[in-house]
PDB file of C-alpha atoms and ligand atoms in Angstrom:
ATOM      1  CA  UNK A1462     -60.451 150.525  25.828  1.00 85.00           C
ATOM      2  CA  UNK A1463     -61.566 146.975  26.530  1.00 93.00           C
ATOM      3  CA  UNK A1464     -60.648 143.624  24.617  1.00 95.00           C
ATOM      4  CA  UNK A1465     -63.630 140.918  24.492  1.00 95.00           C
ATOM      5  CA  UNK A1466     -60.965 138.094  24.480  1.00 97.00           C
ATOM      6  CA  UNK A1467     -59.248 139.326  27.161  1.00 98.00           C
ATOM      7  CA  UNK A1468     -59.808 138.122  30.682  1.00 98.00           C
ATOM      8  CA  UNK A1469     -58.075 140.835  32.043  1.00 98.00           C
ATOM      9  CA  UNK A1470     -60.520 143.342  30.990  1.00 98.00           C
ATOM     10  CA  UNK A1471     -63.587 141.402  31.346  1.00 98.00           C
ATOM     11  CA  UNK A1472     -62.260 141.078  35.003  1.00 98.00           C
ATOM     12  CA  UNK A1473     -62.387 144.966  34.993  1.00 98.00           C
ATOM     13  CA  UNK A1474     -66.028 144.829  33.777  1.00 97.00           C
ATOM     14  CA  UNK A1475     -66.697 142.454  36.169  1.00 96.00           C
ATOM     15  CA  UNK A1476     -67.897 139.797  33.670  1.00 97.00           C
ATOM     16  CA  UNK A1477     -65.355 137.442  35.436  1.00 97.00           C
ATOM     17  CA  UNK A1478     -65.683 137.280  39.413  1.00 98.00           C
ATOM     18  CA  UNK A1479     -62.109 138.296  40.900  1.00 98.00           C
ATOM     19  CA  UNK A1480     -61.405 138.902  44.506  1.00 98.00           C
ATOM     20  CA  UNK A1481     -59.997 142.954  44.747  1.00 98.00           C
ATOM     21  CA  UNK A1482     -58.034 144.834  46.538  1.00 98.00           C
ATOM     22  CA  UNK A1483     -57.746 147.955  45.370  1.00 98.00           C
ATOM     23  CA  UNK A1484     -59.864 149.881  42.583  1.00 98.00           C
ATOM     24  CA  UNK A1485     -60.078 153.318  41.212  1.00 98.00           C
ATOM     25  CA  UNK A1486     -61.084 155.149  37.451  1.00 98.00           C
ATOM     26  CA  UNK A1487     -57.851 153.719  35.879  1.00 98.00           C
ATOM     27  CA  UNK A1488     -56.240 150.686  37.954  1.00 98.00           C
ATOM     28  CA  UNK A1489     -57.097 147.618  39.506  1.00 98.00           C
ATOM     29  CA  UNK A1490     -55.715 145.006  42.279  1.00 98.00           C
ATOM     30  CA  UNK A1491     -56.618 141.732  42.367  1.00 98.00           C
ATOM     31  CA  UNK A1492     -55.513 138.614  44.088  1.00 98.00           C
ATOM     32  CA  UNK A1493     -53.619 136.116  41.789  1.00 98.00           C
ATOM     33  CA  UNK A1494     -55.544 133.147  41.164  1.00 98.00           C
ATOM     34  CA  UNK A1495     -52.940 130.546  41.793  1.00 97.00           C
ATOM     35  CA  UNK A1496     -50.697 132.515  44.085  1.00 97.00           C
ATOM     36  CA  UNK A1497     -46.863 131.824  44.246  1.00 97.00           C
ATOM     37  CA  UNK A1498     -46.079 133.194  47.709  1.00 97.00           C
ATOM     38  CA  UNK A1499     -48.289 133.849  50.597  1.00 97.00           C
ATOM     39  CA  UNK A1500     -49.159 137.135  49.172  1.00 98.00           C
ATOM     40  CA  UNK A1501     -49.722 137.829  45.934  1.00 98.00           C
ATOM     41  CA  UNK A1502     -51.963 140.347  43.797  1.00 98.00           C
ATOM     42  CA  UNK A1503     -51.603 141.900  40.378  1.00 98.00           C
ATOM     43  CA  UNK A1504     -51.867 145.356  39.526  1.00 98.00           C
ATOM     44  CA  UNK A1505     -53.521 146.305  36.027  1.00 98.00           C
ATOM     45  CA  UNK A1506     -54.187 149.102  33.866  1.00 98.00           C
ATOM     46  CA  UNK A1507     -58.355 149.087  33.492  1.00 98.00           C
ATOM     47  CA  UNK A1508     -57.006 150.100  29.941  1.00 98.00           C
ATOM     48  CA  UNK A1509     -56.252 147.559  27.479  1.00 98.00           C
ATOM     49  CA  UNK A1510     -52.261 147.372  27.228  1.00 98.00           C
ATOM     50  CA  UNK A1511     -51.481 144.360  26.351  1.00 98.00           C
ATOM     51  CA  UNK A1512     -47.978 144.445  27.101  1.00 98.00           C
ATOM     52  CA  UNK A1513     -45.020 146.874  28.364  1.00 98.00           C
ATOM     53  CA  UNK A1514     -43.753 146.887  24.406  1.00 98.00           C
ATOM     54  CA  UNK A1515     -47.172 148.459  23.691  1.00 98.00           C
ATOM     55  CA  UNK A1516     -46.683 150.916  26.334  1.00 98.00           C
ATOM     56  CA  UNK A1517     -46.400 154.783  24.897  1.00 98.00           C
ATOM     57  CA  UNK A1518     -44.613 158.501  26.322  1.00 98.00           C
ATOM     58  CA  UNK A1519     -48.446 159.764  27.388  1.00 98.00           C
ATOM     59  CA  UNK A1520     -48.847 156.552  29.553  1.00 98.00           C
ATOM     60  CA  UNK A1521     -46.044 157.466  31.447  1.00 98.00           C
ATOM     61  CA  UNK A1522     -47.936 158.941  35.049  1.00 98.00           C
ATOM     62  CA  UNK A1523     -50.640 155.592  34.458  1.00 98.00           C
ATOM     63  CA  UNK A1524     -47.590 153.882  34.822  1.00 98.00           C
ATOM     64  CA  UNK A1525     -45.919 155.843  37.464  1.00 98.00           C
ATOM     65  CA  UNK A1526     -49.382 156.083  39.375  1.00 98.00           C
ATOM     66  CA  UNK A1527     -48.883 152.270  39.769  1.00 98.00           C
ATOM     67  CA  UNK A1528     -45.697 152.429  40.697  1.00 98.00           C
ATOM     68  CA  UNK A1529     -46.402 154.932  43.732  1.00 98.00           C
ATOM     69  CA  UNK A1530     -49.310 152.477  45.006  1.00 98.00           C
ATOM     70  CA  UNK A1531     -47.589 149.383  45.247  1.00 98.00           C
ATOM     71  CA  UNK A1532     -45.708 149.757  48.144  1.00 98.00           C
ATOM     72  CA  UNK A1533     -48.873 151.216  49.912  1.00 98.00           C
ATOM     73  CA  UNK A1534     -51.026 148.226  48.833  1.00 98.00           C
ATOM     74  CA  UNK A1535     -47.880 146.050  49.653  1.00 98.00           C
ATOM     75  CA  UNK A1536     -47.870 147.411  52.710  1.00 98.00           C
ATOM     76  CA  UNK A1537     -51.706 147.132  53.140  1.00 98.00           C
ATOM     77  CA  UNK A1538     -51.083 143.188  52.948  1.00 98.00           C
ATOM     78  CA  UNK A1539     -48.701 142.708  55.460  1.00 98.00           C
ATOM     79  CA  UNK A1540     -45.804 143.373  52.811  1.00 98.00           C
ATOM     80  CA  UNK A1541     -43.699 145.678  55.154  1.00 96.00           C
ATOM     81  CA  UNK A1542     -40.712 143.695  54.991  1.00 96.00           C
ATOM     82  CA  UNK A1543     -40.388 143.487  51.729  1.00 98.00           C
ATOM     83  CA  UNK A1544     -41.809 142.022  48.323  1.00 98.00           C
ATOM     84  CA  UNK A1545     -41.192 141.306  44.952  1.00 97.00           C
ATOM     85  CA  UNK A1546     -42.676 143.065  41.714  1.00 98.00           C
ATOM     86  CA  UNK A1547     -42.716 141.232  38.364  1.00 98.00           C
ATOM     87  CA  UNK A1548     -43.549 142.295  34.675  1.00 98.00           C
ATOM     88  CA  UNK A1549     -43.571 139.130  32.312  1.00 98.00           C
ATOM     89  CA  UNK A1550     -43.658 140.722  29.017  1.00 98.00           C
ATOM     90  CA  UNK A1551     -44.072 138.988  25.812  1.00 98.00           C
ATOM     91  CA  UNK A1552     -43.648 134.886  24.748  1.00 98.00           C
ATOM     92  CA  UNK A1553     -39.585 134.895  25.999  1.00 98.00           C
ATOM     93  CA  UNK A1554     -40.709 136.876  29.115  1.00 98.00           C
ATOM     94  CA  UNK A1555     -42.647 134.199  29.973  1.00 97.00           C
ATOM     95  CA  UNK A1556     -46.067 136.164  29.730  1.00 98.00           C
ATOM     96  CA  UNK A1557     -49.499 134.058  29.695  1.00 98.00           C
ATOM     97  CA  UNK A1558     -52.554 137.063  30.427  1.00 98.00           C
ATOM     98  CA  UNK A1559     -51.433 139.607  27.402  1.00 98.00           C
ATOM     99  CA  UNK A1560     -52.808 142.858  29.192  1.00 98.00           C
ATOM    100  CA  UNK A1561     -50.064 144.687  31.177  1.00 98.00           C
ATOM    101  CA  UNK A1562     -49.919 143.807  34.743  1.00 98.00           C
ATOM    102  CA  UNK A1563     -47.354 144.015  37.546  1.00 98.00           C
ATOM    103  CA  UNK A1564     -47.023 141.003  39.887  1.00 98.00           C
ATOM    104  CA  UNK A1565     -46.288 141.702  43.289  1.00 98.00           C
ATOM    105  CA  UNK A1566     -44.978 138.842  45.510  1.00 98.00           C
ATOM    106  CA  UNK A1567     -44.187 138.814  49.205  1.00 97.00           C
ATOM    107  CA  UNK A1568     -45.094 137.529  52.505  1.00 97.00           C
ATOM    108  CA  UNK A1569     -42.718 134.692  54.728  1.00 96.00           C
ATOM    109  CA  UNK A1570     -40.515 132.532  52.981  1.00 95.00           C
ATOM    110  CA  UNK A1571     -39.807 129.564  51.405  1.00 94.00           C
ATOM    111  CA  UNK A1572     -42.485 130.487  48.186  1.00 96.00           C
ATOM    112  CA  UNK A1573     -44.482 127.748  46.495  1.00 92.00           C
ATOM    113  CA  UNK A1574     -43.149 128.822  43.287  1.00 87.00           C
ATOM    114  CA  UNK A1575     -38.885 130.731  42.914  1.00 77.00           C
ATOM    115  CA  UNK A1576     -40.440 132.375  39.415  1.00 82.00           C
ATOM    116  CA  UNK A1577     -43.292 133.276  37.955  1.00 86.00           C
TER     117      UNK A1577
HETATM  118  P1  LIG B 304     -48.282 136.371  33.456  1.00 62.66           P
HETATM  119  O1  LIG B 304     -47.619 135.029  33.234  1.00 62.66           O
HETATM  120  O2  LIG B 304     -49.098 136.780  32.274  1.00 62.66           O
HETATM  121  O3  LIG B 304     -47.334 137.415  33.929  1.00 62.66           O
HETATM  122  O4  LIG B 304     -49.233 136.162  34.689  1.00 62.66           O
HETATM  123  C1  LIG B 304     -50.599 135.926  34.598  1.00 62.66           C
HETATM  124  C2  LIG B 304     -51.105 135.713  36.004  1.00 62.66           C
HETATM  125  O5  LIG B 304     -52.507 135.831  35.979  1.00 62.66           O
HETATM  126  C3  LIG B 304     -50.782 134.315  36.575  1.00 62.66           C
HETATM  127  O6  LIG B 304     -50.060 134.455  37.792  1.00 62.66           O
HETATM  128  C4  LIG B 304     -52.143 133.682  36.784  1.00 62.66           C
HETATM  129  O7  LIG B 304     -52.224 132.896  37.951  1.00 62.66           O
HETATM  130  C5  LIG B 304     -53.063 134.905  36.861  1.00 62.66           C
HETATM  131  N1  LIG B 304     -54.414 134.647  36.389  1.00 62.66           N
HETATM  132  C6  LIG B 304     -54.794 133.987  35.262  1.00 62.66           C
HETATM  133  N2  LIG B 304     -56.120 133.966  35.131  1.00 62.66           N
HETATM  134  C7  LIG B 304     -56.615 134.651  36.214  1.00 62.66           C
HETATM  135  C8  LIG B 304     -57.942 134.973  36.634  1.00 62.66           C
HETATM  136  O8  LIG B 304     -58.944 134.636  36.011  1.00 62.66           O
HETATM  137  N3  LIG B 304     -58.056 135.687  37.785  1.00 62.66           N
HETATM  138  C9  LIG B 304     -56.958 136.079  38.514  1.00 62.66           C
HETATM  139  N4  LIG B 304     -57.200 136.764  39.638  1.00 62.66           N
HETATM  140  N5  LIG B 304     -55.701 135.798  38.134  1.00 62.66           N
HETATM  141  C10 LIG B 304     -55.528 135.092  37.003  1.00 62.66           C
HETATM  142 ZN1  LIG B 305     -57.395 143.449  28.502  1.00 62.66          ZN
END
C-alpha cells in the first residue's frame, strides 16, 4: 500500500506536513510545493502507483474517480476558466516524485514556469 522511500505516501500518512485540499479513503489533493502557475495542486492515489505504466484494468474507476473530481476541485480554486492537467510519467516524461499523480495548473496568465 505505502512505500517508506516515497514522499508521496509518507505525505498521505502525514509523516511529511503538506498543505490539502481535498481528502477522502483513496485520493488526495495537495498544493504543489513550488507551484508553476498561480494555482496549482496535485492529485494522488493514497495507493502506491508509482507511475501510469504500473497502472492495471481493476484501477480503472480509482482512476476515473480522479478524473471526475478535478474539474470540481479546479473549480473549487478559482479554476473556472480553465486549467491544465499533467501526468509526467517515467525518466523521458520528465517525472521526479515516482508515485502517480496528476498536476493540475491554472489560474491568470503569463505562468512562472510553460512546462512542468
Ligand atoms: P513530477 O515531475 O514528478 O511530475 O512532479 C513532482 C511535483 O511534486 C513537482 O511539481 C514538485 O514541486 C512537487 N513536490 C515535490 N516534493 C513535494 C513535497 O514534499 N510536497 C509537495 N506538496 N509537493 C512536492
Ligand atoms: Zn508512494
Amino acid at each position: 500500500m505505502h512505500d517508506p522511500n516515497c514522499i508521496f505516501c509518507k505525505i498521505i500518512q502525514g509523516t511529511i506536513p503538506s498543505k490539502k485540499l481535498y481528502e477522502d479513503d483513496d485520493v488526495l489533493g495537495v498544493f504543489d510545493i513550488n507551484p508553476a502557475s498561480p494555482v496549482h495542486f496535485l492529485l494522488l492515489p493514497k495507493r502506491h502507483i508509482p507511475t501510469l505504466q504500473h497502472v492495471k484494468e481493476g484501477d480503472s474507476s480509482l482512476l476515473g474517480k480522479m478524473l471526475v473530481l478535478i474539474p470540481q476541485l479546479a473549480e473549487q480554486q478559482g479554476c473556472g476558466d480553465g486549467f491544465k492537467t499533467v501526468i509526467n510519467t517515467g525518466p523521458n516524461g520528465g517525472q521526479e516524485v515516482y508515485h502517480l499523480h496528476i498536476h493540475v495548473l491554472g489560474g491568470p496568465r503569463p505562468w512562472k514556469r510553460a512546462t512542468i
